[in-house]
């Protein structure tokens, strides 16, 4: 049984994801491709939005990702580098919980983690 499936548009990042999955001995399939091609429905999706490290940040691209995620799962865990609370409400998502994680390493490293439902 396949417990998890990951989709990653960047081949290099997908390669690293495969290594991480193997290292932690998860039973997961990693697909290199655009999540817009996903036709299955899932219990939940985890989205790590682009924030200029490996993928170009584009606000429209981010919202297209979230809009598509709403069609393939009722529950979402969304990781962002900025506070997008107002936008989540605009997308009519119910915020179940959230947190902000910070670490100082050669500058600030901040991530917001949102648990949302349609």
PDB file of C-alpha atoms in Angstrom:
ATOM      1  CA  UNK A   1       0.000   0.000   0.000  1.00  0.00           C
ATOM      2  CA  UNK A   2       1.289   3.471  -0.907  1.00  0.00           C
ATOM      3  CA  UNK A   3       1.016   5.692   2.169  1.00  0.00           C
ATOM      4  CA  UNK A   4       2.361   8.894   0.643  1.00  0.00           C
ATOM      5  CA  UNK A   5       2.962  10.442  -2.730  1.00  0.00           C
ATOM      6  CA  UNK A   6       5.076  13.555  -3.264  1.00  0.00           C
ATOM      7  CA  UNK A   7       5.022  15.822  -6.304  1.00  0.00           C
ATOM      8  CA  UNK A   8       7.908  18.154  -7.031  1.00  0.00           C
ATOM      9  CA  UNK A   9       8.278  20.302 -10.131  1.00  0.00           C
ATOM     10  CA  UNK A  10      12.069  20.688  -9.783  1.00  0.00           C
ATOM     11  CA  UNK A  11      13.962  17.523 -10.828  1.00  0.00           C
ATOM     12  CA  UNK A  12      16.883  18.351  -8.507  1.00  0.00           C
ATOM     13  CA  UNK A  13      14.629  18.869  -5.481  1.00  0.00           C
ATOM     14  CA  UNK A  14      12.703  15.688  -6.374  1.00  0.00           C
ATOM     15  CA  UNK A  15      16.013  13.816  -6.385  1.00  0.00           C
ATOM     16  CA  UNK A  16      16.798  15.085  -2.861  1.00  0.00           C
ATOM     17  CA  UNK A  17      13.267  14.176  -1.750  1.00  0.00           C
ATOM     18  CA  UNK A  18      13.810  10.601  -2.937  1.00  0.00           C
ATOM     19  CA  UNK A  19      17.013  10.417  -0.890  1.00  0.00           C
ATOM     20  CA  UNK A  20      15.215  11.756   2.212  1.00  0.00           C
ATOM     21  CA  UNK A  21      12.346   9.305   1.804  1.00  0.00           C
ATOM     22  CA  UNK A  22      14.773   6.389   1.501  1.00  0.00           C
ATOM     23  CA  UNK A  23      16.854   7.594   4.462  1.00  0.00           C
ATOM     24  CA  UNK A  24      13.817   7.708   6.759  1.00  0.00           C
ATOM     25  CA  UNK A  25      12.484   4.424   5.334  1.00  0.00           C
ATOM     26  CA  UNK A  26       9.112   5.880   4.313  1.00  0.00           C
ATOM     27  CA  UNK A  27       6.943   4.106   1.803  1.00  0.00           C
ATOM     28  CA  UNK A  28       6.410   7.044  -0.540  1.00  0.00           C
ATOM     29  CA  UNK A  29       6.466   7.669  -4.235  1.00  0.00           C
ATOM     30  CA  UNK A  30       8.070  10.897  -5.498  1.00  0.00           C
ATOM     31  CA  UNK A  31       6.801  12.193  -8.836  1.00  0.00           C
ATOM     32  CA  UNK A  32       8.694  14.836 -10.790  1.00  0.00           C
ATOM     33  CA  UNK A  33       5.959  16.983 -12.258  1.00  0.00           C
ATOM     34  CA  UNK A  34       3.460  19.780 -11.815  1.00  0.00           C
ATOM     35  CA  UNK A  35       0.835  19.231  -9.135  1.00  0.00           C
ATOM     36  CA  UNK A  36      -1.778  20.543 -11.603  1.00  0.00           C
ATOM     37  CA  UNK A  37      -1.486  17.112 -13.213  1.00  0.00           C
ATOM     38  CA  UNK A  38      -2.713  15.371 -10.047  1.00  0.00           C
ATOM     39  CA  UNK A  39      -6.120  13.787 -10.569  1.00  0.00           C
ATOM     40  CA  UNK A  40      -6.309  11.677  -7.401  1.00  0.00           C
ATOM     41  CA  UNK A  41      -7.987  12.860  -4.192  1.00  0.00           C
ATOM     42  CA  UNK A  42      -5.985  12.706  -0.942  1.00  0.00           C
ATOM     43  CA  UNK A  43      -6.741  12.836   2.778  1.00  0.00           C
ATOM     44  CA  UNK A  44      -4.375  15.783   3.101  1.00  0.00           C
ATOM     45  CA  UNK A  45      -1.701  17.670   1.177  1.00  0.00           C
ATOM     46  CA  UNK A  46       1.460  19.284   2.477  1.00  0.00           C
ATOM     47  CA  UNK A  47       2.567  22.292   0.457  1.00  0.00           C
ATOM     48  CA  UNK A  48       5.948  23.928   0.873  1.00  0.00           C
ATOM     49  CA  UNK A  49       5.435  27.085  -1.192  1.00  0.00           C
ATOM     50  CA  UNK A  50       8.316  28.479  -3.274  1.00  0.00           C
ATOM     51  CA  UNK A  51      10.342  31.165  -1.483  1.00  0.00           C
ATOM     52  CA  UNK A  52      13.253  31.830  -3.842  1.00  0.00           C
ATOM     53  CA  UNK A  53      15.644  29.143  -2.592  1.00  0.00           C
ATOM     54  CA  UNK A  54      15.219  26.554  -5.359  1.00  0.00           C
ATOM     55  CA  UNK A  55      12.108  27.842  -7.144  1.00  0.00           C
ATOM     56  CA  UNK A  56      11.300  31.372  -8.225  1.00  0.00           C
ATOM     57  CA  UNK A  57       8.834  33.116  -5.904  1.00  0.00           C
ATOM     58  CA  UNK A  58       5.752  34.287  -7.730  1.00  0.00           C
ATOM     59  CA  UNK A  59       2.661  35.210  -5.717  1.00  0.00           C
ATOM     60  CA  UNK A  60       0.294  34.190  -8.517  1.00  0.00           C
ATOM     61  CA  UNK A  61       2.045  30.817  -8.792  1.00  0.00           C
ATOM     62  CA  UNK A  62       1.679  30.298  -5.041  1.00  0.00           C
ATOM     63  CA  UNK A  63      -2.054  30.984  -5.100  1.00  0.00           C
ATOM     64  CA  UNK A  64      -2.534  28.715  -8.094  1.00  0.00           C
ATOM     65  CA  UNK A  65      -0.862  25.939  -6.085  1.00  0.00           C
ATOM     66  CA  UNK A  66      -3.211  26.515  -3.140  1.00  0.00           C
ATOM     67  CA  UNK A  67      -6.280  26.742  -5.398  1.00  0.00           C
ATOM     68  CA  UNK A  68      -5.397  23.424  -7.006  1.00  0.00           C
ATOM     69  CA  UNK A  69      -4.711  21.821  -3.624  1.00  0.00           C
ATOM     70  CA  UNK A  70      -8.289  22.682  -2.626  1.00  0.00           C
ATOM     71  CA  UNK A  71      -9.474  20.378  -5.434  1.00  0.00           C
ATOM     72  CA  UNK A  72      -7.390  17.367  -4.422  1.00  0.00           C
ATOM     73  CA  UNK A  73      -7.755  17.401  -0.610  1.00  0.00           C
ATOM     74  CA  UNK A  74      -9.961  18.857   2.087  1.00  0.00           C
ATOM     75  CA  UNK A  75      -7.085  19.373   4.537  1.00  0.00           C
ATOM     76  CA  UNK A  76      -3.850  21.221   3.793  1.00  0.00           C
ATOM     77  CA  UNK A  77      -0.643  21.885   5.657  1.00  0.00           C
ATOM     78  CA  UNK A  78       0.957  24.934   4.057  1.00  0.00           C
ATOM     79  CA  UNK A  79       4.524  26.079   4.770  1.00  0.00           C
ATOM     80  CA  UNK A  80       5.410  29.658   3.804  1.00  0.00           C
ATOM     81  CA  UNK A  81       8.190  32.175   4.332  1.00  0.00           C
ATOM     82  CA  UNK A  82       5.698  35.021   4.838  1.00  0.00           C
ATOM     83  CA  UNK A  83       2.486  35.561   6.763  1.00  0.00           C
ATOM     84  CA  UNK A  84      -0.359  34.750   4.361  1.00  0.00           C
ATOM     85  CA  UNK A  85      -3.217  34.649   6.867  1.00  0.00           C
ATOM     86  CA  UNK A  86      -5.368  37.237   5.069  1.00  0.00           C
ATOM     87  CA  UNK A  87      -4.943  35.469   1.730  1.00  0.00           C
ATOM     88  CA  UNK A  88      -5.957  32.134   3.262  1.00  0.00           C
ATOM     89  CA  UNK A  89      -9.188  33.719   4.483  1.00  0.00           C
ATOM     90  CA  UNK A  90      -9.703  35.270   1.020  1.00  0.00           C
ATOM     91  CA  UNK A  91      -9.433  31.746  -0.407  1.00  0.00           C
ATOM     92  CA  UNK A  92     -12.167  30.776   2.091  1.00  0.00           C
ATOM     93  CA  UNK A  93      -9.907  28.343   3.896  1.00  0.00           C
ATOM     94  CA  UNK A  94     -10.564  27.622   7.551  1.00  0.00           C
ATOM     95  CA  UNK A  95      -7.360  27.948   9.575  1.00  0.00           C
ATOM     96  CA  UNK A  96      -7.395  25.098  12.097  1.00  0.00           C
ATOM     97  CA  UNK A  97      -3.985  25.902  13.598  1.00  0.00           C
ATOM     98  CA  UNK A  98      -0.719  27.626  12.741  1.00  0.00           C
ATOM     99  CA  UNK A  99       2.704  28.378  14.127  1.00  0.00           C
ATOM    100  CA  UNK A 100       5.759  30.435  13.294  1.00  0.00           C
ATOM    101  CA  UNK A 101       9.204  28.848  13.525  1.00  0.00           C
ATOM    102  CA  UNK A 102      12.318  30.994  13.633  1.00  0.00           C
ATOM    103  CA  UNK A 103      16.030  30.343  13.649  1.00  0.00           C
ATOM    104  CA  UNK A 104      18.953  32.685  13.204  1.00  0.00           C
ATOM    105  CA  UNK A 105      21.562  31.271  10.849  1.00  0.00           C
ATOM    106  CA  UNK A 106      23.448  33.761   8.706  1.00  0.00           C
ATOM    107  CA  UNK A 107      20.338  35.908   8.747  1.00  0.00           C
ATOM    108  CA  UNK A 108      16.832  35.120   9.767  1.00  0.00           C
ATOM    109  CA  UNK A 109      15.065  31.901   8.865  1.00  0.00           C
ATOM    110  CA  UNK A 110      11.312  32.095   9.451  1.00  0.00           C
ATOM    111  CA  UNK A 111       8.614  29.676   8.357  1.00  0.00           C
ATOM    112  CA  UNK A 112       4.887  29.834   8.944  1.00  0.00           C
ATOM    113  CA  UNK A 113       3.028  26.545   9.105  1.00  0.00           C
ATOM    114  CA  UNK A 114      -0.715  26.614   8.497  1.00  0.00           C
ATOM    115  CA  UNK A 115      -3.196  23.759   8.946  1.00  0.00           C
ATOM    116  CA  UNK A 116      -6.268  24.582   6.856  1.00  0.00           C
ATOM    117  CA  UNK A 117      -9.475  22.983   5.658  1.00  0.00           C
ATOM    118  CA  UNK A 118     -11.840  23.809   2.821  1.00  0.00           C
TER     119      UNK A 118
END
